[in-house]
Coordinates of C-alpha atoms in Angstrom, one line a residue:
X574 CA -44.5 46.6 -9.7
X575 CA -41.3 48.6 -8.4
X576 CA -40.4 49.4 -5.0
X577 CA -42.1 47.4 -1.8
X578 CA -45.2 45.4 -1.7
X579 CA -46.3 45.8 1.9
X580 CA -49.7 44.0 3.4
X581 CA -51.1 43.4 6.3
X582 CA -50.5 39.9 8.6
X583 CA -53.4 38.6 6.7
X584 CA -54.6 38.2 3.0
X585 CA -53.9 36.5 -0.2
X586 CA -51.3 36.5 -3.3
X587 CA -51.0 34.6 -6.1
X588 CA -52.8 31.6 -4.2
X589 CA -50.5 32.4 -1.4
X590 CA -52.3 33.0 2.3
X591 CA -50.0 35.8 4.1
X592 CA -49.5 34.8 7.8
X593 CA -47.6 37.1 10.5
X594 CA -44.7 35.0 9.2
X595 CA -45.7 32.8 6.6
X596 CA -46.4 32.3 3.1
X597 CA -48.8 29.3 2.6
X598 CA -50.6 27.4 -0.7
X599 CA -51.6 23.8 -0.2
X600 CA -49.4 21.7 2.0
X601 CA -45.9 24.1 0.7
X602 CA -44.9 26.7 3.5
X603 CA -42.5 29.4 4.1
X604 CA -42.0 30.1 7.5
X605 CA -39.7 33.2 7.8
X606 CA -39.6 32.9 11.5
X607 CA -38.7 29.8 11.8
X608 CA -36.3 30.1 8.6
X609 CA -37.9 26.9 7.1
X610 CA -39.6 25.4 4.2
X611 CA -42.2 22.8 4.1
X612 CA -43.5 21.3 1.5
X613 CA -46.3 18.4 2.5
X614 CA -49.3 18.0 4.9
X615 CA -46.8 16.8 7.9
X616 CA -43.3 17.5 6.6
X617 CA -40.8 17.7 9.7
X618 CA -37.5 16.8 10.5
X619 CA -38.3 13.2 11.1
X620 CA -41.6 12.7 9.2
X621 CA -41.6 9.9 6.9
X622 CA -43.5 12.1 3.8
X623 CA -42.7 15.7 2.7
X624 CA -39.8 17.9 2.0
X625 CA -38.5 20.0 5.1
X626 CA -35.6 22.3 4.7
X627 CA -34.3 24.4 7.7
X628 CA -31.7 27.5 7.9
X629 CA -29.9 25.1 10.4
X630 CA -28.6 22.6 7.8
X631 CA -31.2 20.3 9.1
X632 CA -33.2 18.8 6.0
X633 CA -35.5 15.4 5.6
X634 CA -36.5 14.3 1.8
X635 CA -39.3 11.3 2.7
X636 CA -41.3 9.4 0.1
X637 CA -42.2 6.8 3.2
X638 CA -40.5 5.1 5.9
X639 CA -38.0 2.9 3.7
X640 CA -37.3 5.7 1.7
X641 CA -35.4 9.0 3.1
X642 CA -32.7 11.2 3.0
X643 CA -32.2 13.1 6.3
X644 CA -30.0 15.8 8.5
X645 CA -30.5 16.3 12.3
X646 CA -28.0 18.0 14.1
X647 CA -24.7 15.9 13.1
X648 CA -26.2 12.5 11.8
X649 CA -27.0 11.9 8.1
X650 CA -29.3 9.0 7.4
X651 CA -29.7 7.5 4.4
X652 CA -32.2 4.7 3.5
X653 CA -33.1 3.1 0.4
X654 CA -35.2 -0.3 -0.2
X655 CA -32.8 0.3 -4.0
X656 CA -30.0 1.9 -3.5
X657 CA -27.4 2.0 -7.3
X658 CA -24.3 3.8 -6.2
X659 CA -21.4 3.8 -9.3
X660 CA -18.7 5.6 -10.3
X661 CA -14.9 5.0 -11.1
X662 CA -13.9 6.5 -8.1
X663 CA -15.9 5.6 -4.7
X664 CA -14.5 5.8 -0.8
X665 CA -16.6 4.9 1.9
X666 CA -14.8 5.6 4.8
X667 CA -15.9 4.3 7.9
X668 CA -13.9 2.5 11.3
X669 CA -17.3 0.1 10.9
X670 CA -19.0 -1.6 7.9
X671 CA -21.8 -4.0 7.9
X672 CA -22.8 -5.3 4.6
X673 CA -25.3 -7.9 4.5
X674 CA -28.1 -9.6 5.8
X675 CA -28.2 -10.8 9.5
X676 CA -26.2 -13.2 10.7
X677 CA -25.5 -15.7 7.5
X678 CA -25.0 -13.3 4.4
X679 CA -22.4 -10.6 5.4
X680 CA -19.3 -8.6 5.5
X681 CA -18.3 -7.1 8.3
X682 CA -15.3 -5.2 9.7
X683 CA -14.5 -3.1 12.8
X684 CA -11.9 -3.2 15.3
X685 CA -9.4 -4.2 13.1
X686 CA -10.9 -7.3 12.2
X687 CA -12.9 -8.8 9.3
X688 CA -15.5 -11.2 8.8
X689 CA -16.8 -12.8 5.7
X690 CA -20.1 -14.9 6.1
X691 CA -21.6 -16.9 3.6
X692 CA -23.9 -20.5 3.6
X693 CA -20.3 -22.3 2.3
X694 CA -17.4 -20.0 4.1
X695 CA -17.0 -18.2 7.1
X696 CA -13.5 -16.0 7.7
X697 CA -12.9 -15.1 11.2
X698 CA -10.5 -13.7 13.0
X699 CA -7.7 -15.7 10.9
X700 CA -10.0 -19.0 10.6
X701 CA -11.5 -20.1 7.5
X702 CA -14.5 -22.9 8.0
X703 CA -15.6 -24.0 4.8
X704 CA -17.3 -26.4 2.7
X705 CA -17.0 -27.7 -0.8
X706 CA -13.7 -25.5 -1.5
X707 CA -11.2 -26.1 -4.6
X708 CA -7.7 -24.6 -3.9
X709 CA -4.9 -23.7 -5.9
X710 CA -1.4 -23.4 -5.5
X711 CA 0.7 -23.4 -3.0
X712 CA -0.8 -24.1 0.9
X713 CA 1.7 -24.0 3.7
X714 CA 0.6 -24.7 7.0
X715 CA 2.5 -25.4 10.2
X716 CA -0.3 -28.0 11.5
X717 CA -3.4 -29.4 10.8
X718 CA -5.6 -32.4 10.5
X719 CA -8.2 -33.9 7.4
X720 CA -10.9 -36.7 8.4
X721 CA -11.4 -37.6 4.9
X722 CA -10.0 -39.2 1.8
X723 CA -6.7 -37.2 0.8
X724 CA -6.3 -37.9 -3.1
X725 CA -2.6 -36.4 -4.3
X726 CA -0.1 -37.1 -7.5
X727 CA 2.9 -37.0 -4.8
X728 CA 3.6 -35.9 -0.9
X729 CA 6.7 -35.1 0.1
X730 CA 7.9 -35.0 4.2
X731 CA 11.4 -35.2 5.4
X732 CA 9.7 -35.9 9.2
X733 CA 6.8 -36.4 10.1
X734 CA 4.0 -39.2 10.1
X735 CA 2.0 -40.4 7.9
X736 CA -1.2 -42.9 8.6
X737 CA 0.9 -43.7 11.8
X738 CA 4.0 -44.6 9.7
X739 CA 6.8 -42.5 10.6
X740 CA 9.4 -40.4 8.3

């Protein structure tokens, strides 16, 4: 067929029911109006099913509530129950981050600060609590205390005390 197909605001094509301003088969629709496609018995902006694309930029791909990736005015949302993100080069750039579990598993940093939070270690604003730790190399600190047996080849103190004997 060459040239213009023109029909009336109702019929059929190709499985296709013609609307004032749509194009419909199923649960897929064209909406010309409305510069939008659906595909899906309830596919929106926010529904948690369907395909919805809109001539705004505002999109939503949905397999359920868990499982999404969405555009509504200036927010992107992204949610996965598996998400495998890889590559040799990746930036995620954000003043927030939030990794983790609640309030035992985590890493976390905002502010300008960062926490680390595991069952055996927790780094706070400067403070490390932990449990059952094997260190290394050098440690200098300016103060401090240990309740507990200190096992050691050698100390060395010019001043000082040690087990209320002073230096």
């Amino acid at each position: 067929v060459a040239n213009t197909i023109t029909a009336n605001t109702s019929g059929e094509i190709g499985g296709f029911t013609i609307g004032a301003s749509t194009l419909t088969a199923g649960n897929l629709t064209i909406d010309s109006t409305n510069e939008q496609i659906k595909l899906g018995g309830s596919a929106d902006a926010t529904s948690n099913t369907g395909i919805f694309l809109d001539s705004d930029g505002t999109f939503n791909f949905a397999t359920d509530t868990n499982n999404f990736i969405r555009k509504n005015s200036s927010e992107l949302e992204i949610k996965s129950t598996n998400v495998d993100i890889s590559g040799s080069d990746v930036s995620i750039q954000s003043p927030n981050v939030f990794l983790g579990q609640g309030t035992t598993n985590f890493i976390s940093a905002s502010g300008g600060k960062l926490e680390i939070s595991s069952s055996n270690f927790h780094l706070f604003e400067g403070n490390i609590t932990a449990s059952n730790v094997d260190l290394s190399g050098k440690i200098t600190a300016t103060s401090g205390e240990f309740s507990g047996d200190v096992t050691a080849t050698s100390i060395q103190a010019s001043t000082g005390s040690i087990g209320g004997f002073i230096l």
